[in-house]
Coordinates of C-alpha atoms and ligand atoms in Angstrom, one line a residue:
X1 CA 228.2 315.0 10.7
X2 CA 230.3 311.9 9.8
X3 CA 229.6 310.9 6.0
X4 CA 227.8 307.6 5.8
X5 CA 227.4 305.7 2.6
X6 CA 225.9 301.8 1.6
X7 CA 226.2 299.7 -0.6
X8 CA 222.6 297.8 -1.3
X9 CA 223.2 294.6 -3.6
X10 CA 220.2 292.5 -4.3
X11 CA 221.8 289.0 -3.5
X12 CA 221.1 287.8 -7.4
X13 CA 224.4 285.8 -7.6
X14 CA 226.0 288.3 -10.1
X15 CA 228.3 291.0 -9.4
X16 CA 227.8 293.4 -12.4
X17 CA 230.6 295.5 -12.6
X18 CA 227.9 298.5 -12.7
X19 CA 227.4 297.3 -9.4
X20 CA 230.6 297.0 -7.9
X21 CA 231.5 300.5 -9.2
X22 CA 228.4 301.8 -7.1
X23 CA 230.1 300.3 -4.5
X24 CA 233.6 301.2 -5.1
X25 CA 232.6 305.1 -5.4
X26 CA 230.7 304.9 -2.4
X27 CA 233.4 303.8 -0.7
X28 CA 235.7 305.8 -1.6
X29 CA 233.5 309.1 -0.7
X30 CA 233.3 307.9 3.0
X31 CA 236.8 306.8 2.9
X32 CA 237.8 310.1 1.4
X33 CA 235.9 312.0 4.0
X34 CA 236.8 309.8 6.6
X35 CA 233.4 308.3 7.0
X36 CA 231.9 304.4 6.9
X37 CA 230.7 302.5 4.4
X38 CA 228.1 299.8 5.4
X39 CA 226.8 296.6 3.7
X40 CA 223.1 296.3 3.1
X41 CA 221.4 293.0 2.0
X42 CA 218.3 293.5 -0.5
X43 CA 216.9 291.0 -0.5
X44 CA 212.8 291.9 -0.3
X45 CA 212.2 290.3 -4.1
X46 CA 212.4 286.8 -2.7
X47 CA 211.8 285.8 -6.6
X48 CA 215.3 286.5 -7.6
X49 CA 217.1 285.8 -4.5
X50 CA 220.0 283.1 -5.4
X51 CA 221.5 280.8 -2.3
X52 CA 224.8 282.1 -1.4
X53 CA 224.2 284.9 -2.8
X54 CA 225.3 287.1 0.3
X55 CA 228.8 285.1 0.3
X56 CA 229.4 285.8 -3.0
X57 CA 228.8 289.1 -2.2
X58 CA 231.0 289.4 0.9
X59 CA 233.7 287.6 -1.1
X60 CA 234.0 289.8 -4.3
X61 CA 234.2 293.0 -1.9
X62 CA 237.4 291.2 -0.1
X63 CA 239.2 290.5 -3.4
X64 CA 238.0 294.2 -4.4
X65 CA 239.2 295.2 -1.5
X66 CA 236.3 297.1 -0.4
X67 CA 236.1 296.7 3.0
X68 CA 232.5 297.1 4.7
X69 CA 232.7 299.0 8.5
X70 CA 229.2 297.6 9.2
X71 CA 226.9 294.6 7.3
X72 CA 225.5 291.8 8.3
X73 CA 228.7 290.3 9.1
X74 CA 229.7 293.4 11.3
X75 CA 227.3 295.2 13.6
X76 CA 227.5 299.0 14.1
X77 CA 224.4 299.3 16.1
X78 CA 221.9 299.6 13.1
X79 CA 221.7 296.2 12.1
X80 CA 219.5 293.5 11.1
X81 CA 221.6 294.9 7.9
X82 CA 219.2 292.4 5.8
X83 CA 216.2 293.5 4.9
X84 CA 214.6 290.5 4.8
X85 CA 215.1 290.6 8.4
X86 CA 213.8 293.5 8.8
X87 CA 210.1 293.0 7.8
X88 CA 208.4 294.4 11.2
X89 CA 209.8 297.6 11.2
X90 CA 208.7 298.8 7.9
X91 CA 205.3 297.7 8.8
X92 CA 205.4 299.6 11.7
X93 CA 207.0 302.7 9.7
X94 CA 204.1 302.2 7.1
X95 CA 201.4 302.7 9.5
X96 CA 203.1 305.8 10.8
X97 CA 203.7 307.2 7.3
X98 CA 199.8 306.2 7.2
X99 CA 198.6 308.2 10.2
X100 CA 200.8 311.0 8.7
X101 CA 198.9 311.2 5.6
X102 CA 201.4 309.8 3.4
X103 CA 200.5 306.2 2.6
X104 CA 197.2 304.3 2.5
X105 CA 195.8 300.8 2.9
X106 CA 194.5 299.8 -1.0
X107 CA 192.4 296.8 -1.2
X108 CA 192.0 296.7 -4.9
X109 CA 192.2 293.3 -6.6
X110 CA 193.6 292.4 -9.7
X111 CA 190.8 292.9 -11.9
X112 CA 190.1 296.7 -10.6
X113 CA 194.0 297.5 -11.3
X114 CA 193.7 295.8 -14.6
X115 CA 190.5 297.8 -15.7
X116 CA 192.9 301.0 -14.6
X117 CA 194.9 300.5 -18.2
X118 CA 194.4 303.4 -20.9
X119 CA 194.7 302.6 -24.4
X120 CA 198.5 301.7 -24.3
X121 CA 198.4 299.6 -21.1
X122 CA 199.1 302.3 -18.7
X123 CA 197.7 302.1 -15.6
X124 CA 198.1 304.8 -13.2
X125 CA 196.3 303.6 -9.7
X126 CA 193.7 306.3 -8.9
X127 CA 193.7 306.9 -5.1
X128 CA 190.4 304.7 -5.3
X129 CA 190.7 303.6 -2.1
X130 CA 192.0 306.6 -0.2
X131 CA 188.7 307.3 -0.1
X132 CA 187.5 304.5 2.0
X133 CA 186.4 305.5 5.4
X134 CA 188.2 304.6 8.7
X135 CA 185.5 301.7 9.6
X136 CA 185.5 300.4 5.9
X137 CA 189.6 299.7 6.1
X138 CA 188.9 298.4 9.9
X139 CA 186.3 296.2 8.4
X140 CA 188.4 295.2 5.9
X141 CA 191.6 294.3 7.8
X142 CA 189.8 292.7 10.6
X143 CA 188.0 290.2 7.8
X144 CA 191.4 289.5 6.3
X145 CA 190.9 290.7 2.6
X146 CA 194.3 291.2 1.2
X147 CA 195.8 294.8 0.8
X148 CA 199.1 296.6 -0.3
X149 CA 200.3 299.7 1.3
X150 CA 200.3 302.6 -1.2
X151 CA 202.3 306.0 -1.2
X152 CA 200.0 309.0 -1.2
X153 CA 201.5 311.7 -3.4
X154 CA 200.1 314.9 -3.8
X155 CA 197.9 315.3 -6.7
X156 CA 199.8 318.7 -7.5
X157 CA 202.5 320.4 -6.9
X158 CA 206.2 320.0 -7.7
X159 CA 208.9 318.1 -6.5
X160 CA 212.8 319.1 -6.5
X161 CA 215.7 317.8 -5.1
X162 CA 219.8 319.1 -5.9
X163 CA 222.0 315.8 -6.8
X164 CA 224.9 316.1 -6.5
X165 CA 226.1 314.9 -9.9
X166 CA 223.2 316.2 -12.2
X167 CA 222.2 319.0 -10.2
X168 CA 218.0 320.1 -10.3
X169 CA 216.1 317.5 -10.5
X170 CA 212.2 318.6 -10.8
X171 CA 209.2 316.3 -11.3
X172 CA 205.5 317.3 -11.7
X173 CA 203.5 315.6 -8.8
X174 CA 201.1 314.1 -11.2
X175 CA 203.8 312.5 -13.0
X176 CA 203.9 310.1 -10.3
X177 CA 201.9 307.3 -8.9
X178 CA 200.7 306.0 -5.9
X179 CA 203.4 303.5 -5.9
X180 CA 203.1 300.1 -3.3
X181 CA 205.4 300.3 -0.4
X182 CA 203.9 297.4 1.2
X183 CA 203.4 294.0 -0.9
X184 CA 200.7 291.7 -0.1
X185 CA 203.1 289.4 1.1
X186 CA 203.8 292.0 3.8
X187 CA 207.3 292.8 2.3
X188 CA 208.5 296.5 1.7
X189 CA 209.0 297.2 -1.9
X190 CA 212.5 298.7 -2.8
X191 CA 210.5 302.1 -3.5
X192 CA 209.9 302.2 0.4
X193 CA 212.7 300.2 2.2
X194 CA 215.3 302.2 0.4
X195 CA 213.9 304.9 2.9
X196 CA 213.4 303.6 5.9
X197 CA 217.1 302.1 5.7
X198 CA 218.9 305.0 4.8
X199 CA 217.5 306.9 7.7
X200 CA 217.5 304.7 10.3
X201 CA 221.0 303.4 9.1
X202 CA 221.9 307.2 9.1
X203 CA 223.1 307.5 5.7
X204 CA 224.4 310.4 4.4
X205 CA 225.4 310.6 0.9
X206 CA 223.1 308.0 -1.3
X207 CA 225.1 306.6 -4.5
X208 CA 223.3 304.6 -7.2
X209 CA 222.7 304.4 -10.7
X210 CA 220.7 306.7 -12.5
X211 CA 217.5 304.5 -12.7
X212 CA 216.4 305.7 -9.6
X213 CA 216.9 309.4 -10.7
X214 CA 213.6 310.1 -11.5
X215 CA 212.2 308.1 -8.6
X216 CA 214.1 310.0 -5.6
X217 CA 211.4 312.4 -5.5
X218 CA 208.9 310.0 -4.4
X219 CA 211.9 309.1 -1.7
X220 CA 211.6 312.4 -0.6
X221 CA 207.9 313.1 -0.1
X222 CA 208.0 309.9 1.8
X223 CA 211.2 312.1 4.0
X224 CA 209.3 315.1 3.9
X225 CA 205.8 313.4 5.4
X226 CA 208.0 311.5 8.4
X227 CA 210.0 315.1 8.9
X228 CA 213.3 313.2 8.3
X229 CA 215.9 315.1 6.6
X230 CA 217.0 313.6 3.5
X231 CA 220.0 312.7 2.3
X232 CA 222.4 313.9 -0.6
X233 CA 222.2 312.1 -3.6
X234 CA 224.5 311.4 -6.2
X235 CA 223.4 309.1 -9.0
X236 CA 225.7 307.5 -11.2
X237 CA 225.8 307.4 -15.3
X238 CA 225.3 304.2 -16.7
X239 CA 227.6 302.0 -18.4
X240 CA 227.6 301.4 -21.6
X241 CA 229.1 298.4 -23.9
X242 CA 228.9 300.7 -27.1
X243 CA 226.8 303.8 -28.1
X244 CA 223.7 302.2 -28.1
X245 CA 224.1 298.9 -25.6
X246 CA 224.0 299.2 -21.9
X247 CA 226.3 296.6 -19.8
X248 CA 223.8 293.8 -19.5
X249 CA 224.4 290.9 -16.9
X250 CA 222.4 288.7 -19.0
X251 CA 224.5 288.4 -21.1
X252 CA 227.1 287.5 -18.8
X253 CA 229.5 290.0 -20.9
X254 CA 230.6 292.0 -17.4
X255 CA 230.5 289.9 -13.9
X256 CA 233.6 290.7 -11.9
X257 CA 234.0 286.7 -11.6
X258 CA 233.9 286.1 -15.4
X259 CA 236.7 288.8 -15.3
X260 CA 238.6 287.0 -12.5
X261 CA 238.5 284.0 -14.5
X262 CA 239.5 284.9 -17.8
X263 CA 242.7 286.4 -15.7
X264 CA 242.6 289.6 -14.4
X265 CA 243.9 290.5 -11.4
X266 CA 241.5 292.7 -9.0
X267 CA 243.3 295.1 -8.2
X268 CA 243.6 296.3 -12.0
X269 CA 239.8 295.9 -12.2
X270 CA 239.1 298.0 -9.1
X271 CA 241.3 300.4 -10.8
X272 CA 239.5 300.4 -14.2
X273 CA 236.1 300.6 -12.9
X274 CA 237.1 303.3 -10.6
X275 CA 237.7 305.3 -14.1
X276 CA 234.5 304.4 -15.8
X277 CA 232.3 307.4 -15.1
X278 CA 235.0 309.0 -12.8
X279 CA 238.4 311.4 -13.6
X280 CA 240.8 312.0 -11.3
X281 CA 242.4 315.7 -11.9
X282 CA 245.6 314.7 -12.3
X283 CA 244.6 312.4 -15.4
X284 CA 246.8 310.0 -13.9
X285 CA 245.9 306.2 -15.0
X286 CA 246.8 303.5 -12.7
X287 CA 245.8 304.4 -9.3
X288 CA 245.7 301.9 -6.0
X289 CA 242.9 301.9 -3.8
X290 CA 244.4 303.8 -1.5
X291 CA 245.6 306.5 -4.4
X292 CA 241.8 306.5 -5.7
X293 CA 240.8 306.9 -1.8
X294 CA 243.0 310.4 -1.9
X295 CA 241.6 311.7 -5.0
X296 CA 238.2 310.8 -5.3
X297 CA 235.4 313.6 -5.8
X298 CA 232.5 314.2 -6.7
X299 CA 233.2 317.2 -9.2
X300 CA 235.4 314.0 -11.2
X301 CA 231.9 312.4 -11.9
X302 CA 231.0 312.4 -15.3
X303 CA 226.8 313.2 -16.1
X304 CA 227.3 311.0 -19.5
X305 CA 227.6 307.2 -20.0
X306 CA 231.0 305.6 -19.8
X307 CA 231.9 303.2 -22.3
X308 CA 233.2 299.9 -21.1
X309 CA 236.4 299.4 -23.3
X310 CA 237.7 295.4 -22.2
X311 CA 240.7 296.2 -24.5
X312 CA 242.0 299.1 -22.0
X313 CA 241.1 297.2 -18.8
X314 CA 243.5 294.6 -20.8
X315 CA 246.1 297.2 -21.1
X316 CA 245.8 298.4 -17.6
X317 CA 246.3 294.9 -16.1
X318 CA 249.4 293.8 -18.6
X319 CA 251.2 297.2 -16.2
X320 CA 249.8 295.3 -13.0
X321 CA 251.2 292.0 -14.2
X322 CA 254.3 293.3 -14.9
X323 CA 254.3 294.7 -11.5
X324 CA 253.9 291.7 -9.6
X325 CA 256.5 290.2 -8.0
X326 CA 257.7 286.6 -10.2
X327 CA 256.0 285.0 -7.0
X328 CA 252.9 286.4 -7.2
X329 CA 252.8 286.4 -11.1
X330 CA 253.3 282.9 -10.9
X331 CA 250.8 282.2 -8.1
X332 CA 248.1 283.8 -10.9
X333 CA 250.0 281.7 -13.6
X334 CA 250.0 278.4 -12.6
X335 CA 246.2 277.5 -13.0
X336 CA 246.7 278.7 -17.0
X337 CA 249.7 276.6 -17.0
X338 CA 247.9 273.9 -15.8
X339 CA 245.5 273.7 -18.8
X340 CA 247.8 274.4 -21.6
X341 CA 249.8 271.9 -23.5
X342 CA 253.2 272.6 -21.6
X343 CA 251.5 270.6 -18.1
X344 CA 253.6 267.8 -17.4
X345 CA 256.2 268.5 -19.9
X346 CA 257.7 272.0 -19.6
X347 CA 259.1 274.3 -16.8
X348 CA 256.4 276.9 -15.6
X349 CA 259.0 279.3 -13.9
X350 CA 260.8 279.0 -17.2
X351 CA 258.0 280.1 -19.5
X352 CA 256.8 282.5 -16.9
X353 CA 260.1 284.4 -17.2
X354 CA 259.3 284.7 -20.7
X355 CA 255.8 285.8 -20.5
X356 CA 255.6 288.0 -17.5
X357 CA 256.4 291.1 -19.4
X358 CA 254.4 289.9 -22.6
X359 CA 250.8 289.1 -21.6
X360 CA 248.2 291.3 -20.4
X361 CA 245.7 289.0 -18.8
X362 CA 246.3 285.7 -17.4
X363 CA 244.8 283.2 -19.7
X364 CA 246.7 284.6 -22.8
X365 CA 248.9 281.6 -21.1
X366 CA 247.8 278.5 -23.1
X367 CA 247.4 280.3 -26.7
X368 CA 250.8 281.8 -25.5
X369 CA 252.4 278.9 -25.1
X370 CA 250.8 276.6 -27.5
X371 CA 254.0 276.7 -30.2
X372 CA 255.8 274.4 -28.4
X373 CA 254.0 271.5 -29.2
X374 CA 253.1 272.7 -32.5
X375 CA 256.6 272.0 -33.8
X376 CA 256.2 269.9 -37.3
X377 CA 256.4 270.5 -41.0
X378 CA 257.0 274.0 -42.1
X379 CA 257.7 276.5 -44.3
X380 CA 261.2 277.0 -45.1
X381 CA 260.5 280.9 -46.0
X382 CA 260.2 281.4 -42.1
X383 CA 264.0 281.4 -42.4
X384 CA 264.3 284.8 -44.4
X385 CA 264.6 288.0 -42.7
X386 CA 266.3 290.7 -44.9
X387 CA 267.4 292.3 -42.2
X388 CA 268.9 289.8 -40.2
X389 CA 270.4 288.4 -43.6
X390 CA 269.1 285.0 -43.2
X391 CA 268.1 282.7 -45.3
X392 CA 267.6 278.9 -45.3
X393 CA 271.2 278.3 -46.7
X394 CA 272.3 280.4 -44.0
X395 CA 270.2 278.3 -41.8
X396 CA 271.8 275.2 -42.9
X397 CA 275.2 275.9 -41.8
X398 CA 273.8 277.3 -38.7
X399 CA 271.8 274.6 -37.9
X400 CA 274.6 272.2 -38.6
X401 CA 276.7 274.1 -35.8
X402 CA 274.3 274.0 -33.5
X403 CA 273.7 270.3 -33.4
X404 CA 277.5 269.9 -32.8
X405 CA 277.6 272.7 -30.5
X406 CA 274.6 271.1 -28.3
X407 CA 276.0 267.9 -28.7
X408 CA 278.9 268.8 -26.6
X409 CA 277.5 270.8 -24.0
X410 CA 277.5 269.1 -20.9
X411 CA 275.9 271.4 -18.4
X412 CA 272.8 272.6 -21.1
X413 CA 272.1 275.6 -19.5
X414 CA 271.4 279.4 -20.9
X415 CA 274.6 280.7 -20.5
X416 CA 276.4 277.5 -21.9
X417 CA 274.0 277.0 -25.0
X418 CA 274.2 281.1 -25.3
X419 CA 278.3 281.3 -25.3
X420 CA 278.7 278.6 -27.4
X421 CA 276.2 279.7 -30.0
X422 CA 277.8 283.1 -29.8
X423 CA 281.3 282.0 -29.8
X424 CA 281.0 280.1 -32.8
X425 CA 279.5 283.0 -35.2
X426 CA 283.4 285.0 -35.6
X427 CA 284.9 281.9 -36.9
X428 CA 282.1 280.9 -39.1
X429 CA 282.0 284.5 -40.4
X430 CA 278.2 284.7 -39.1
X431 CA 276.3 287.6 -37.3
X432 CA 275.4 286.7 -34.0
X433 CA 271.5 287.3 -34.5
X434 CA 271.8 285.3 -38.0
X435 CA 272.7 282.4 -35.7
X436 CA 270.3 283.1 -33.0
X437 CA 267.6 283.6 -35.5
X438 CA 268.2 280.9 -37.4
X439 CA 268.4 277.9 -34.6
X440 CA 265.5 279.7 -32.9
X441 CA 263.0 278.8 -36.0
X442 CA 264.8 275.3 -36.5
X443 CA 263.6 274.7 -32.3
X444 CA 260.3 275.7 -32.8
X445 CA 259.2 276.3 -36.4
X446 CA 258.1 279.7 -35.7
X447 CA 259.8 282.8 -36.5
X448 CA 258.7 284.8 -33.5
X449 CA 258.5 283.2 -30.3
X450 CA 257.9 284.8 -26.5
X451 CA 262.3 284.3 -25.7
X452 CA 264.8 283.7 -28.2
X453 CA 266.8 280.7 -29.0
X454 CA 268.8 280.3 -25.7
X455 CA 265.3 280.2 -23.7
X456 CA 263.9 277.9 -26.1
X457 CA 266.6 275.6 -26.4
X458 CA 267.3 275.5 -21.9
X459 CA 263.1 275.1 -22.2
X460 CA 262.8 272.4 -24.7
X461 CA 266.0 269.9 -23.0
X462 CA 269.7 268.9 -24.6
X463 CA 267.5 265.8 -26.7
X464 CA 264.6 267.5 -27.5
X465 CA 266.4 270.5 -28.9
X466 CA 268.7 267.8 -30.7
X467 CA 265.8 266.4 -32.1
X468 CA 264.5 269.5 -33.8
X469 CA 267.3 271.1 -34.9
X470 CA 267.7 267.6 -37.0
X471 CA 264.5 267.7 -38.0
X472 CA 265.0 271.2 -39.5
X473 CA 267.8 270.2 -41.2
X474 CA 266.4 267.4 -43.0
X475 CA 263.9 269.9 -43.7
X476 CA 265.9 272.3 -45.5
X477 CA 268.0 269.0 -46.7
X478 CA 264.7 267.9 -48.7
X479 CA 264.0 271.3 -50.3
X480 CA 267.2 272.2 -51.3
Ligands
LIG1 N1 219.1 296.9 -4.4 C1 219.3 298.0 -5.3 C2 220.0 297.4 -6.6 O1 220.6 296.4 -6.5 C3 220.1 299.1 -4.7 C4 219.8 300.4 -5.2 C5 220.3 301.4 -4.3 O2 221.6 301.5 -4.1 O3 219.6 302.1 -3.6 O4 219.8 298.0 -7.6

């Protein structure tokens, strides 16, 4: 039988990465087992439903590149693939699971369910009106007094299923309720719809987080009563922002967008999620889609929380960015660029050289770069470095050199300013780092800077560089 997964986002406006790696690891067991993956739109709790929601939704996949076979946008012959849209048919399975003995019509109001609660609140419904006789409901329907449709589990009796991931799962019939599969408003709670969809849909292997754990019994009474076969299940362990602190999207602290916008790139987030909850056998780290595709399995799935560590998915993009291509790193880039204090002043490519093989997310770019314009007053001790042998005397005929040394150069360009620095140091009995050391703090005021004192001088301009290096000298002039 070809495997069939889904991926079932409620369209909230949020793409937790929780989420996405539901998605993701579905997708990459059908793609692994050379089955389809297909979209499905939940979107029964009308409260939380968000407009353009869905979009968002089809969007993140793209730049995931998680790539639906069938989903609203692409029929595969089991569509509507929005539930929403899909409202008569799990009527019309609800009465069948009815005549079956499964379900039942439950007119309680309000006040009955409230008068249900035992000392701590708990209320458990108790199959009041599964008693009701066939002209009562009639009666009752035909007069229009509002009703849910209710599950009808067995009183006794145990339930078991095999999960894939945390093997036995057994629940005690009476440990359940008669939970609503039908709201009032005629809409299929998730309990029931769930079902319906992955069997007409033809779903195979069912991935999700482990929330719905202890509820997939109640899925499979509900298989059991309509004689459907069920499907495999594999639930997923949750993820965890420390020990004690689950991921929360309320707290905004892990939507793929954020991500995006603070500068990752997808690929390297796709990659990180794939690992949270998941090893590959060959412990290998950075995997492409199509690498993670060959070696996913289910026997890599952890049973126990993954922590979600920012600082590694950090780690693992800096090796993506240094992949790129200087097109496409700059393509990410510019928009960082754009906001930091070199817009308008300084040459992107230039900098981008510099900080292509230095950053690990994107909008490092404007702290990165903020030094440049920060060039005033400072301390003189930035010129000592034992090692180097530097010191601001050293500094002062340096500096001194350099300004006659730019002042010449015609052509200012890196390997001008860089020979002629260099050239100098024999004659002036000078190590070639004391030099580049020293007329690199006197251009910026900094003794560490992303490029040395060639890339900061061909960045700053013949005048500008002029400028500062005269300023530095009057600096060390003053304090001498
Ligand atoms: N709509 C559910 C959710 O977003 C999907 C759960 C499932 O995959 O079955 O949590």
């Amino acid at each position: 039988m070809k495997v069939r997964t889904r991926f079932a986002p409620s369209p909230t406006g949020f793409m937790h990465i929780g989420n996405l790696r539901t998605a993701l690891y579905s997708y990459l067991y059908a793609k692994h087992n050379g089955g389809d993956f297909i979209l499905r739109i939940e979107d029964t709790d009308r409260e939380r439903y968000v407009d353009g929601a869905v979009e968002f939704i089809y969007s993140i996949l793209k730049q995931a590149g998680i790539e639906h076979d069938e989903g609203p946008d692409k029929d595969g012959g089991c569509g509507p693939y929005v539930q929403s849209e899909r409202k008569d048919i799990y009527l019309q399975y609800a009465k069948e699971l009815i005549k079956k003995g499964g379900a039942y019509y439950c007119f309680c109001d309000k006040e009955r369910l409230d008068s249900l609660a035992d000392e701590n609140g708990i209320k458990k419904y108790d199959k009041h009106c599964l008693n009701l006789s066939r002209e009562e409901i009639e009666q009752k329907l035909s007069s229009g007094v509002p009703y849910v449709i209710r599950q009808n589990i067995p009183t006794e009796g145990m339930t078991e299923y095999t999960d894939m991931v945390y093997g036995t799962i057994r629940v005690p019939c009476e440990d359940m309720e008669d939970g609503v599969l039908i709201k009032s408003d005629g809409l299929p709670t998730y309990n029931f719809a769930n079902v319906v969809d992955d069997h007409l849909m033809r779903i195979t292997h069912v991935m999700r987080g482990t929330e719905y754990l202890s509820s997939t019994p109640k899925y499979n009474l509900m298989y059991d009563v309509f004689g459907w076969e069920r499907p495999q299940y594999m639930h997923l362990p949750p993820i965890m922002k420390d020990a004690q602190h689950k991921l929360s999207k309320r707290y905004g602290d892990a939507n793929f967008e954020d991500f995006i916008d603070k500068g990752f790139l997808p690929e390297a987030i796709v990659n990180y999620i794939a690992l949270l909850g998941w090893a590959p056998k060959s412990n290998e780290e950075k995997m492409s889609l199509s690498e993670l595709v060959d070696a996913f399995d289910v026997d890599g799935i952890s049973h126990s929380p993954a922590i979600f560590d920012e600082n590694k998915m950090k780690w693992l993009n800096g090796r993506y960015i240094r992949e790129l291509s200087f097109e496409d790193f700059m393509k990410h880039a510019v928009k960082f660029f754009d906001s930091s204090v070199i817009k308008d002043k300084y040459d992107y490519n230039k900098f981008g050289k510099l900080l292509q093989g230095r950053i690990e997310i994107f909008s490092e770019i404007p702290s990165a770069v903020a030094f440049i314009e920060e060039f005033g007053e400072y301390d003189l001790s930035l010129f000592e470095h034992k090692k180097m042998k530097t010191d601001a005397k050293i500094a002062e005929v340096c500096l001194t050199e350099a300004i006659k040394i730019f002042e010449d150069i015609k052509d200012f360009n890196e390997t001008e300013i860089h020979d002629r620095l260099v050239g100098r140091c024999e004659e002036l009995g000078l190590k070639k780092g004391q030099m580049l050391f020293t007329v690199r703090v006197g251009l910026t005021g900094c003794a560490s800077t992303p490029g040395g004192a060639v890339e900061m001088a061909d960045i700053l301009g013949k005048d500008e560089s002029l400028r500062r290096l005269a300023f530095s000298l009057g600096l060390i002039k003053k304090h001498a």
